[in-house]
Amino acid sequence: MIKDTSESGKGKQQLLIKDIPEVQENSFLIRNTPVMQEHIQRKGRNNTLENQTAGTERNLTWHEMDITRAYREEQMGQKAAVIWFTGLSGSGKSTLANAFEQYLAAKGKHTMLLDGDNVRLGLNRDLGFSEKDRIENIRRIAETAKLMNDAGLIVLTSFISPFLRDRQTARQIIGDCFMEVYVSTPLEECERRDVKGLYQAARKGEIAEFTGITSAYEAPLQPQAVIDTSSRSIEACVAQLAAALGY
Amino acid sequence: MIKDTSESGKGKQQLLIKDIPEVQENSFLIRNTPVMQEHIQRKGRNNTLENQTAGTERNLTWHEMDITRAYREEQMGQKAAVIWFTGLSGSGKSTLANAFEQYLAAKGKHTMLLDGDNVRLGLNRDLGFSEKDRIENIRRIAETAKLMNDAGLIVLTSFISPFLRDRQTARQIIGDCFMEVYVSTPLEECERRDVKGLYQAARKGEIAEFTGITSAYEAPLQPQAVIDTSSRSIEACVAQLAAALGY
């Protein structure tokens, strides 16, 4: 006895070929972009609909085209990417990610920021801070970022993500468009800021496995950018990052 | 001893206020949209940067603005939404969702389609088909769709999602922009199509708990649209759906 795997969608192409009507060419502007032409050529001419009706019902403004990642990127006028900010608590990851998102938005880019605020209280609300849950936390963030890439978006993620292996997993899931930004603000400066009072608590032994104090932070080996926020304005940091990532 | 909750981002506003530089007004076009004006008014004037540097580093094209859901919707020229397709295996959910996405794309809308193809093999690859996993499957899809809404996108989801309670959970997570589309193609027609051979296998007892045969399908009580794909062209179905949802 096998389990119902119908949600896995393995038969979707079959269904598409069976049910999608014939292509009507040259009737919508969007078809004339290079990406669309490619799609049209790829899809071919052999689609027919069993119960197809003709005439008035065909006078619509949409037609057969795959809405792919390439299509959505073209539509948004950008290449999808993930900009993965990693660094100690208090290093300025979220500040920098927010500021860089503002910079990108000002350039007309379509972005999304994933951070503790919107992930830990939603998608990953069932996860705690055990090693297993920490790994799953990063995996889901990476998978979600990838889906957003498929939607054409430039995704910024802001998580301590202290371990090389977890970030490597994220890179494997996301692929070539994964860009790692190491917010390298020294521990002393992070601890001096201590905006959440967490370092003080960690020094008192009130927090278990606090990154930088009682748990390791593994710095990236080949990050696309290294930004130290301790001695410069946020604008200078954003300018450095924009240059490093080519935005 | 408490656990490190620094990823939860509770202190982010604090960090923002401390680190984001003063606003420079009237220097970027994007500020002149109504949404941006509202943001500017809301954010106020009290942000200073401790280590702020003046002069040349300030000559950038971005400035303080919250990149919110409202901002992204304005940028994309649309209202974010989730169009949740539910129905039996073989009812034409994915075909209709695909076609409707094409229709929306042709109207310049920014969309994303979540289905078995891109969810079961990625984000939810750790989930099976037990009741617990089925519930978690729908919960994560809803949370991901919500994050995509926050990015401004119109999200289409295509899953059998046979149980009222699970879809109610999705509606609670997603909020007012949740639109339920019942693909009501009768069981006999779904079974006649049997594009994946699953109905035949279910009838032979080779599949456990197959929706419509050995497991219940609970039809929506108040769907925004009811579409029967059995006797009409896909164009007619798309036209009906567009009218029902106001696209």
CSV table of N, CA, C and O in Angstrom, one decimal, chain A residues 1-2 4 6-9 12 14-15 19 21 28 51 53 57-58 60-65 72 75 95 101-103 105-106 109 111-112 115-117 122-123 126 129 136 139-140 143 147 159-160 195-196 198 205-208 230 233-236 238, chain B residues 1-2 4 6-9 12 14-15 19 21 28 51 53 57-58 60-65 67 72 75 95 101-103 106 109 111-112 115-117 122-123 126 129 136 139-140 143 159-160 195-196 198 205-208 230 233-236 238:
chain,number,residue,atom,x,y,z
A,1,MET,N,0.8,-1.2,0.0
A,1,MET,CA,0.0,0.0,0.0
A,1,MET,C,0.9,1.3,0.0
A,1,MET,O,1.8,1.4,0.8
A,2,ILE,N,0.6,2.1,-0.9
A,2,ILE,CA,1.4,3.3,-1.0
A,2,ILE,C,0.6,4.5,-0.5
A,2,ILE,O,-0.6,4.4,-0.4
A,4,ASP,N,-0.8,8.4,-0.5
A,4,ASP,CA,-1.3,9.4,-1.5
A,4,ASP,C,-0.2,10.5,-1.6
A,4,ASP,O,0.0,11.3,-0.7
A,6,SER,N,-0.4,12.8,-4.0
A,6,SER,CA,-1.0,13.7,-5.1
A,6,SER,C,-0.6,15.2,-4.8
A,6,SER,O,-0.6,15.9,-5.8
A,7,GLU,N,-0.3,15.5,-3.6
A,7,GLU,CA,0.0,16.9,-3.3
A,7,GLU,C,1.4,17.2,-3.9
A,7,GLU,O,1.8,18.4,-4.0
A,8,SER,N,2.2,16.2,-4.2
A,8,SER,CA,3.6,16.4,-4.6
A,8,SER,C,3.6,17.0,-6.0
A,8,SER,O,4.6,17.5,-6.5
A,9,GLY,N,2.5,16.9,-6.7
A,9,GLY,CA,2.4,17.6,-8.0
A,9,GLY,C,3.2,16.9,-9.1
A,9,GLY,O,3.4,17.5,-10.2
A,12,LYS,N,1.7,17.2,-12.7
A,12,LYS,CA,1.2,18.5,-13.1
A,12,LYS,C,1.4,18.8,-14.6
A,12,LYS,O,0.5,19.3,-15.2
A,14,GLN,N,1.5,16.7,-17.0
A,14,GLN,CA,0.5,16.0,-17.7
A,14,GLN,C,-0.8,16.7,-17.7
A,14,GLN,O,-1.5,16.9,-18.7
A,15,LEU,N,-1.2,17.2,-16.6
A,15,LEU,CA,-2.5,17.9,-16.4
A,15,LEU,C,-2.5,19.2,-17.3
A,15,LEU,O,-3.4,19.5,-18.0
A,19,ASP,N,-5.0,20.1,-20.3
A,19,ASP,CA,-6.1,21.1,-20.1
A,19,ASP,C,-5.8,22.5,-20.6
A,19,ASP,O,-6.8,23.2,-20.7
A,21,PRO,N,-5.4,25.4,-23.3
A,21,PRO,CA,-5.8,25.5,-24.7
A,21,PRO,C,-4.7,25.8,-25.6
A,21,PRO,O,-3.6,26.1,-25.2
A,28,PHE,N,-0.8,39.5,-27.4
A,28,PHE,CA,-0.6,40.2,-26.2
A,28,PHE,C,0.9,40.7,-26.2
A,28,PHE,O,1.8,40.0,-26.4
A,51,ASN,N,-12.4,19.5,-23.7
A,51,ASN,CA,-13.7,20.1,-23.7
A,51,ASN,C,-13.7,21.6,-24.2
A,51,ASN,O,-14.5,22.4,-23.8
A,53,THR,N,-14.1,25.0,-25.9
A,53,THR,CA,-15.2,25.8,-26.6
A,53,THR,C,-14.5,26.9,-27.3
A,53,THR,O,-13.5,27.4,-26.9
A,57,GLU,N,-15.6,33.0,-25.7
A,57,GLU,CA,-14.9,32.8,-24.5
A,57,GLU,C,-13.4,33.0,-24.6
A,57,GLU,O,-12.6,33.0,-23.7
A,58,ARG,N,-12.9,33.1,-25.9
A,58,ARG,CA,-11.4,33.2,-26.1
A,58,ARG,C,-10.9,34.6,-26.1
A,58,ARG,O,-9.7,34.8,-26.2
A,60,LEU,N,-9.8,36.9,-24.3
A,60,LEU,CA,-9.2,37.3,-23.1
A,60,LEU,C,-7.8,37.8,-23.3
A,60,LEU,O,-7.2,37.6,-24.4
A,61,THR,N,-7.3,38.5,-22.3
A,61,THR,CA,-6.0,39.1,-22.5
A,61,THR,C,-4.8,38.3,-21.9
A,61,THR,O,-3.7,38.8,-21.8
A,62,TRP,N,-5.1,37.1,-21.7
A,62,TRP,CA,-4.0,36.2,-21.2
A,62,TRP,C,-3.8,35.0,-22.1
A,62,TRP,O,-4.8,34.6,-22.8
A,63,HIS,N,-2.7,34.4,-22.1
A,63,HIS,CA,-2.5,33.2,-23.0
A,63,HIS,C,-1.4,32.4,-22.4
A,63,HIS,O,-0.8,32.7,-21.4
A,64,GLU,N,-1.2,31.3,-23.0
A,64,GLU,CA,-0.3,30.3,-22.5
A,64,GLU,C,1.2,30.9,-22.3
A,64,GLU,O,1.8,31.3,-23.3
A,65,MET,N,1.6,30.9,-21.1
A,65,MET,CA,3.0,31.3,-20.9
A,65,MET,C,3.4,30.7,-19.5
A,65,MET,O,2.6,30.8,-18.6
A,72,ARG,N,9.5,36.3,-14.0
A,72,ARG,CA,9.3,37.3,-12.9
A,72,ARG,C,10.4,38.2,-12.8
A,72,ARG,O,10.2,39.4,-12.5
A,75,GLN,N,10.0,40.8,-15.4
A,75,GLN,CA,8.9,41.6,-15.1
A,75,GLN,C,9.3,42.7,-14.0
A,75,GLN,O,8.9,43.8,-14.1
A,95,THR,N,20.1,46.6,11.4
A,95,THR,CA,20.2,48.0,11.0
A,95,THR,C,20.7,48.1,9.6
A,95,THR,O,20.2,48.8,8.7
A,101,GLU,N,18.1,47.6,2.4
A,101,GLU,CA,16.8,47.4,1.7
A,101,GLU,C,16.2,48.7,1.3
A,101,GLU,O,15.7,48.9,0.2
A,102,GLN,N,16.4,49.8,2.1
A,102,GLN,CA,15.9,51.1,1.7
A,102,GLN,C,16.7,51.6,0.5
A,102,GLN,O,16.1,52.2,-0.4
A,103,TYR,N,18.0,51.3,0.5
A,103,TYR,CA,18.8,51.7,-0.6
A,103,TYR,C,18.3,51.0,-1.9
A,103,TYR,O,18.2,51.7,-2.9
A,105,ALA,N,15.4,49.7,-2.5
A,105,ALA,CA,14.0,50.2,-2.8
A,105,ALA,C,14.1,51.5,-3.5
A,105,ALA,O,13.3,51.8,-4.5
A,106,ALA,N,15.0,52.4,-3.0
A,106,ALA,CA,15.1,53.7,-3.7
A,106,ALA,C,15.6,53.5,-5.1
A,106,ALA,O,15.4,54.4,-6.0
A,109,LYS,N,14.2,48.5,-6.7
A,109,LYS,CA,14.3,47.1,-6.6
A,109,LYS,C,13.1,46.5,-5.7
A,109,LYS,O,12.7,47.2,-4.8
A,111,THR,N,12.1,44.0,-3.0
A,111,THR,CA,12.9,43.3,-2.0
A,111,THR,C,11.9,42.7,-0.9
A,111,THR,O,10.8,43.0,-0.8
A,112,MET,N,12.5,41.8,-0.1
A,112,MET,CA,11.9,41.3,1.1
A,112,MET,C,12.9,41.1,2.2
A,112,MET,O,14.0,40.5,1.9
A,115,ASP,N,13.7,38.4,9.0
A,115,ASP,CA,14.5,38.5,10.2
A,115,ASP,C,13.7,37.8,11.4
A,115,ASP,O,12.6,37.3,11.2
A,116,GLY,N,14.2,37.9,12.6
A,116,GLY,CA,13.6,37.3,13.7
A,116,GLY,C,12.1,37.8,13.9
A,116,GLY,O,11.3,37.0,14.3
A,117,ASP,N,11.9,39.0,13.6
A,117,ASP,CA,10.6,39.6,13.8
A,117,ASP,C,9.5,38.9,13.0
A,117,ASP,O,8.4,38.6,13.5
A,122,GLY,N,6.3,33.6,13.3
A,122,GLY,CA,5.3,33.0,12.3
A,122,GLY,C,5.8,31.6,11.8
A,122,GLY,O,5.6,30.6,12.6
A,123,LEU,N,6.4,31.6,10.7
A,123,LEU,CA,6.8,30.3,10.1
A,123,LEU,C,7.5,29.4,11.0
A,123,LEU,O,7.2,28.2,11.1
A,126,ASP,N,7.2,27.2,15.9
A,126,ASP,CA,7.3,25.9,16.5
A,126,ASP,C,8.7,25.5,16.9
A,126,ASP,O,8.9,24.5,17.5
A,129,PHE,N,15.5,26.6,20.5
A,129,PHE,CA,16.9,26.9,20.3
A,129,PHE,C,17.8,25.7,20.5
A,129,PHE,O,19.0,25.9,20.7
A,136,GLU,N,17.0,23.5,11.7
A,136,GLU,CA,15.8,23.6,11.0
A,136,GLU,C,15.4,25.0,10.7
A,136,GLU,O,14.8,25.4,9.7
A,139,ARG,N,17.3,26.2,7.8
A,139,ARG,CA,16.9,25.5,6.6
A,139,ARG,C,15.6,26.1,6.0
A,139,ARG,O,15.5,26.4,4.9
A,140,ARG,N,14.6,26.3,6.9
A,140,ARG,CA,13.3,26.9,6.5
A,140,ARG,C,13.5,28.3,6.0
A,140,ARG,O,12.9,28.7,5.0
A,143,GLU,N,14.9,28.0,2.5
A,143,GLU,CA,13.8,27.5,1.6
A,143,GLU,C,12.8,28.6,1.2
A,143,GLU,O,12.4,28.7,0.1
A,147,LEU,N,12.1,30.3,-2.4
A,147,LEU,CA,10.7,30.5,-3.0
A,147,LEU,C,10.5,32.0,-3.4
A,147,LEU,O,9.9,32.3,-4.5
A,159,PHE,N,20.1,37.2,10.4
A,159,PHE,CA,20.1,36.2,11.5
A,159,PHE,C,21.5,36.0,11.9
A,159,PHE,O,22.4,36.0,11.1
A,160,ILE,N,21.8,35.8,13.2
A,160,ILE,CA,23.1,35.6,13.7
A,160,ILE,C,23.8,34.5,12.9
A,160,ILE,O,24.9,34.6,12.4
A,195,VAL,N,22.4,46.5,23.1
A,195,VAL,CA,21.1,47.1,23.0
A,195,VAL,C,20.0,46.3,23.7
A,195,VAL,O,19.0,46.9,24.1
A,196,LYS,N,20.2,45.0,23.8
A,196,LYS,CA,19.1,44.2,24.4
A,196,LYS,C,19.5,43.7,25.8
A,196,LYS,O,18.7,43.0,26.4
A,198,LEU,N,21.6,41.6,26.5
A,198,LEU,CA,21.9,40.2,26.5
A,198,LEU,C,23.3,39.8,26.9
A,198,LEU,O,23.5,38.8,27.5
A,205,GLY,N,26.0,34.7,33.3
A,205,GLY,CA,25.6,33.3,33.3
A,205,GLY,C,24.1,33.0,33.2
A,205,GLY,O,23.6,31.9,33.4
A,206,GLU,N,23.4,34.1,32.9
A,206,GLU,CA,21.9,33.9,32.9
A,206,GLU,C,21.4,33.4,31.5
A,206,GLU,O,20.2,33.1,31.4
A,207,ILE,N,22.3,33.4,30.5
A,207,ILE,CA,21.9,32.9,29.2
A,207,ILE,C,22.8,31.8,28.8
A,207,ILE,O,24.0,32.0,28.8
A,208,ALA,N,22.2,30.7,28.4
A,208,ALA,CA,23.0,29.6,27.9
A,208,ALA,C,23.4,29.7,26.5
A,208,ALA,O,22.6,30.3,25.7
A,230,SER,N,31.4,49.5,13.4
A,230,SER,CA,31.7,50.2,14.6
A,230,SER,C,32.2,51.6,14.5
A,230,SER,O,32.1,52.4,15.4
A,233,SER,N,29.5,55.7,9.6
A,233,SER,CA,28.1,55.9,9.5
A,233,SER,C,27.4,54.8,8.7
A,233,SER,O,28.1,54.0,8.0
A,234,ILE,N,26.1,54.7,8.9
A,234,ILE,CA,25.4,53.6,8.2
A,234,ILE,C,25.4,53.9,6.7
A,234,ILE,O,25.5,52.9,5.9
A,235,GLU,N,25.4,55.2,6.3
A,235,GLU,CA,25.5,55.5,4.9
A,235,GLU,C,26.8,54.9,4.3
A,235,GLU,O,26.8,54.4,3.2
A,236,ALA,N,27.9,55.1,5.0
A,236,ALA,CA,29.2,54.6,4.5
A,236,ALA,C,29.2,53.1,4.4
A,236,ALA,O,29.7,52.5,3.4
A,238,VAL,N,26.5,51.2,3.9
A,238,VAL,CA,25.6,50.9,2.8
A,238,VAL,C,26.4,51.1,1.5
A,238,VAL,O,26.3,50.3,0.6
B,1,MET,N,18.2,30.7,34.6
B,1,MET,CA,18.9,30.8,33.3
B,1,MET,C,17.9,30.9,32.2
B,1,MET,O,17.1,30.1,32.0
B,2,ILE,N,18.0,31.9,31.4
B,2,ILE,CA,17.1,32.0,30.3
B,2,ILE,C,17.9,31.7,29.0
B,2,ILE,O,19.1,31.8,28.9
B,4,ASP,N,18.9,32.3,25.0
B,4,ASP,CA,19.2,33.4,24.1
B,4,ASP,C,18.0,33.6,23.1
B,4,ASP,O,17.8,32.7,22.2
B,6,SER,N,17.8,36.3,21.2
B,6,SER,CA,18.3,37.5,20.4
B,6,SER,C,17.8,37.4,18.9
B,6,SER,O,17.7,38.4,18.3
B,7,GLU,N,17.5,36.2,18.4
B,7,GLU,CA,17.1,36.1,17.0
B,7,GLU,C,15.6,36.5,16.9
B,7,GLU,O,15.1,36.8,15.8
B,8,SER,N,14.9,36.7,18.1
B,8,SER,CA,13.5,37.0,18.0
B,8,SER,C,13.3,38.5,17.6
B,8,SER,O,12.3,38.9,17.2
B,9,GLY,N,14.4,39.2,17.7
B,9,GLY,CA,14.4,40.6,17.2
B,9,GLY,C,13.6,41.6,18.0
B,9,GLY,O,13.2,42.7,17.5
B,12,LYS,N,14.8,45.2,18.1
B,12,LYS,CA,15.2,45.8,16.8
B,12,LYS,C,14.8,47.3,16.7
B,12,LYS,O,15.7,48.1,16.2
B,14,GLN,N,14.7,49.4,19.0
B,14,GLN,CA,15.7,50.1,19.8
B,14,GLN,C,17.0,50.3,19.0
B,14,GLN,O,17.5,51.4,18.9
B,15,LEU,N,17.4,49.3,18.3
B,15,LEU,CA,18.7,49.3,17.5
B,15,LEU,C,18.5,50.3,16.4
B,15,LEU,O,19.4,51.1,16.1
B,19,ASP,N,20.7,53.7,15.6
B,19,ASP,CA,21.7,53.6,14.5
B,19,ASP,C,21.3,54.3,13.2
B,19,ASP,O,22.2,54.6,12.4
B,21,PRO,N,20.5,57.2,10.7
B,21,PRO,CA,20.9,58.6,10.7
B,21,PRO,C,19.7,59.5,10.5
B,21,PRO,O,18.6,59.1,10.3
B,28,PHE,N,14.7,62.6,-2.5
B,28,PHE,CA,14.5,61.5,-3.4
B,28,PHE,C,13.0,61.4,-3.8
B,28,PHE,O,12.1,61.5,-3.0
B,51,ASN,N,27.9,57.6,16.1
B,51,ASN,CA,29.2,57.8,15.4
B,51,ASN,C,29.0,58.4,14.1
B,51,ASN,O,29.8,58.1,13.2
B,53,THR,N,29.1,60.5,10.8
B,53,THR,CA,30.0,61.3,10.1
B,53,THR,C,29.2,62.2,9.1
B,53,THR,O,28.2,61.8,8.6
B,57,GLU,N,30.0,61.4,2.8
B,57,GLU,CA,29.4,60.1,3.0
B,57,GLU,C,27.8,60.1,2.9
B,57,GLU,O,27.2,59.1,2.8
B,58,ARG,N,27.3,61.3,3.0
B,58,ARG,CA,25.8,61.4,3.0
B,58,ARG,C,25.2,61.6,1.6
B,58,ARG,O,24.0,61.6,1.5
B,60,LEU,N,24.1,60.0,-0.8
B,60,LEU,CA,23.6,58.7,-1.4
B,60,LEU,C,22.2,58.9,-1.8
B,60,LEU,O,21.5,59.9,-1.4
B,61,THR,N,21.7,58.0,-2.5
B,61,THR,CA,20.3,58.1,-3.1
B,61,THR,C,19.2,57.4,-2.3
B,61,THR,O,18.1,57.2,-2.7
B,62,TRP,N,19.6,57.0,-1.1
B,62,TRP,CA,18.5,56.4,-0.2
B,62,TRP,C,18.5,57.1,1.1
B,62,TRP,O,19.4,57.8,1.5
B,63,HIS,N,17.3,57.0,1.7
B,63,HIS,CA,17.1,57.7,3.0
B,63,HIS,C,16.2,56.9,3.9
B,63,HIS,O,15.6,55.9,3.4
B,64,GLU,N,16.0,57.4,5.0
B,64,GLU,CA,15.1,56.6,6.0
B,64,GLU,C,13.7,56.5,5.5
B,64,GLU,O,13.0,57.4,5.2
B,65,MET,N,13.3,55.3,5.3
B,65,MET,CA,11.9,55.0,5.0
B,65,MET,C,11.7,53.5,5.4
B,65,MET,O,12.5,52.7,5.2
B,67,ILE,N,10.4,50.0,4.8
B,67,ILE,CA,10.0,49.3,3.6
B,67,ILE,C,8.9,48.3,4.2
B,67,ILE,O,9.2,47.2,4.6
B,72,ARG,N,5.5,48.2,-0.3
B,72,ARG,CA,5.8,47.3,-1.4
B,72,ARG,C,4.6,47.2,-2.3
B,72,ARG,O,4.7,47.0,-3.5
B,75,GLN,N,4.6,50.1,-4.5
B,75,GLN,CA,5.7,49.9,-5.5
B,75,GLN,C,5.2,49.0,-6.6
B,75,GLN,O,5.6,49.2,-7.8
B,95,THR,N,-4.1,23.5,-12.8
B,95,THR,CA,-4.3,24.0,-14.2
B,95,THR,C,-4.9,25.4,-14.1
B,95,THR,O,-4.5,26.4,-14.7
B,101,GLU,N,-2.7,32.6,-12.9
B,101,GLU,CA,-1.5,33.4,-12.7
B,101,GLU,C,-1.1,34.0,-14.0
B,101,GLU,O,-0.6,35.2,-14.0
B,102,GLN,N,-1.2,33.3,-15.1
B,102,GLN,CA,-0.9,33.9,-16.4
B,102,GLN,C,-1.8,35.1,-16.7
B,102,GLN,O,-1.3,36.1,-17.2
B,103,TYR,N,-3.1,35.0,-16.4
B,103,TYR,CA,-4.0,36.1,-16.6
B,103,TYR,C,-3.6,37.3,-15.8
B,103,TYR,O,-3.5,38.4,-16.3
B,106,ALA,N,-0.4,38.8,-17.2
B,106,ALA,CA,-0.7,39.6,-18.4
B,106,ALA,C,-1.2,41.0,-18.0
B,106,ALA,O,-1.1,41.9,-18.8
B,109,LYS,N,0.4,42.1,-13.0
B,109,LYS,CA,0.5,41.8,-11.5
B,109,LYS,C,1.7,41.0,-11.2
B,109,LYS,O,2.2,40.1,-12.0
B,111,THR,N,3.1,38.0,-9.0
B,111,THR,CA,2.5,36.9,-8.4
B,111,THR,C,3.5,35.8,-8.0
B,111,THR,O,4.7,35.8,-8.4
B,112,MET,N,3.0,34.8,-7.2
B,112,MET,CA,3.8,33.6,-7.0
B,112,MET,C,2.8,32.5,-6.8
B,112,MET,O,1.8,32.7,-6.1
B,115,ASP,N,2.7,25.4,-4.9
B,115,ASP,CA,2.0,24.1,-5.1
B,115,ASP,C,2.9,22.9,-4.6
B,115,ASP,O,4.0,23.2,-4.1
B,116,GLY,N,2.5,21.7,-4.8
B,116,GLY,CA,3.3,20.6,-4.4
B,116,GLY,C,4.6,20.6,-5.0
B,116,GLY,O,5.6,20.2,-4.3
B,117,ASP,N,4.8,21.0,-6.2
B,117,ASP,CA,6.0,21.0,-6.9
B,117,ASP,C,7.1,21.8,-6.2
B,117,ASP,O,8.2,21.3,-6.0
B,122,GLY,N,10.8,21.1,-1.1
B,122,GLY,CA,11.7,22.1,-0.5
B,122,GLY,C,11.3,22.3,1.0
B,122,GLY,O,11.6,21.5,1.8
B,123,LEU,N,10.6,23.5,1.2
B,123,LEU,CA,10.3,23.9,2.6
B,123,LEU,C,9.7,22.7,3.4
B,123,LEU,O,10.1,22.6,4.6
B,126,ASP,N,10.4,17.7,4.9
B,126,ASP,CA,10.6,16.9,6.1
B,126,ASP,C,9.2,16.4,6.6
B,126,ASP,O,9.1,15.6,7.5
B,129,PHE,N,2.6,12.4,5.5
B,129,PHE,CA,1.2,12.6,5.3
B,129,PHE,C,0.3,12.2,6.5
B,129,PHE,O,-0.9,12.0,6.4
B,136,GLU,N,0.7,20.7,9.7
B,136,GLU,CA,1.9,21.5,9.7
B,136,GLU,C,2.2,22.0,8.2
B,136,GLU,O,2.6,23.1,8.0
B,139,ARG,N,-0.1,24.9,7.6
B,139,ARG,CA,0.4,26.0,8.4
B,139,ARG,C,1.6,26.7,7.8
B,139,ARG,O,1.6,27.9,7.6
B,140,ARG,N,2.6,25.9,7.4
B,140,ARG,CA,3.8,26.5,6.8
B,140,ARG,C,3.5,27.2,5.4
B,140,ARG,O,4.0,28.3,5.1
B,143,GLU,N,1.9,30.5,6.3
B,143,GLU,CA,2.9,31.4,6.9
B,143,GLU,C,3.8,32.0,5.8
B,143,GLU,O,4.2,33.2,5.7
B,159,PHE,N,-3.4,23.4,-3.4
B,159,PHE,CA,-3.3,22.2,-2.6
B,159,PHE,C,-4.7,21.6,-2.4
B,159,PHE,O,-5.7,22.4,-2.2
B,160,ILE,N,-4.8,20.3,-2.3
B,160,ILE,CA,-6.1,19.7,-2.1
B,160,ILE,C,-6.7,20.3,-0.8
B,160,ILE,O,-7.9,20.7,-0.8
B,195,VAL,N,-5.6,11.6,-14.0
B,195,VAL,CA,-4.3,11.9,-14.8
B,195,VAL,C,-3.1,11.2,-14.1
B,195,VAL,O,-2.1,11.0,-14.8
B,196,LYS,N,-3.2,10.9,-12.8
B,196,LYS,CA,-2.0,10.3,-12.2
B,196,LYS,C,-2.3,8.8,-11.9
B,196,LYS,O,-1.4,8.2,-11.2
B,198,LEU,N,-4.2,7.7,-9.7
B,198,LEU,CA,-4.3,7.6,-8.3
B,198,LEU,C,-5.7,7.1,-7.9
B,198,LEU,O,-5.8,6.3,-6.9
B,205,GLY,N,-7.5,-0.2,-3.4
B,205,GLY,CA,-7.1,-0.2,-2.0
B,205,GLY,C,-5.6,-0.1,-1.9
B,205,GLY,O,-5.0,-0.4,-0.8
B,206,GLU,N,-5.0,0.4,-2.9
B,206,GLU,CA,-3.5,0.6,-2.9
B,206,GLU,C,-3.0,1.9,-2.2
B,206,GLU,O,-1.9,2.1,-2.0
B,207,ILE,N,-4.0,2.8,-2.0
B,207,ILE,CA,-3.6,4.1,-1.4
B,207,ILE,C,-4.5,4.3,-0.2
B,207,ILE,O,-5.7,4.2,-0.3
B,208,ALA,N,-3.9,4.6,0.9
B,208,ALA,CA,-4.6,4.8,2.2
B,208,ALA,C,-5.1,6.3,2.2
B,208,ALA,O,-4.5,7.2,1.7
B,230,SER,N,-15.4,21.0,-15.3
B,230,SER,CA,-15.7,19.8,-16.1
B,230,SER,C,-16.3,20.0,-17.4
B,230,SER,O,-16.2,19.2,-18.3
B,233,SER,N,-14.2,25.6,-21.0
B,233,SER,CA,-12.8,25.8,-21.4
B,233,SER,C,-12.1,26.5,-20.2
B,233,SER,O,-12.8,27.1,-19.3
B,234,ILE,N,-10.8,26.4,-20.2
B,234,ILE,CA,-10.1,27.0,-19.1
B,234,ILE,C,-10.2,28.5,-19.2
B,234,ILE,O,-10.2,29.2,-18.1
B,235,GLU,N,-10.4,29.1,-20.4
B,235,GLU,CA,-10.6,30.5,-20.5
B,235,GLU,C,-11.9,31.0,-19.8
B,235,GLU,O,-11.9,32.0,-19.2
B,236,ALA,N,-12.9,30.2,-20.0
B,236,ALA,CA,-14.2,30.5,-19.4
B,236,ALA,C,-14.0,30.4,-17.8
B,236,ALA,O,-14.6,31.3,-17.1
B,238,VAL,N,-11.3,30.9,-16.1
B,238,VAL,CA,-10.5,32.1,-15.7
B,238,VAL,C,-11.3,33.4,-15.7
B,238,VAL,O,-11.2,34.2,-14.8
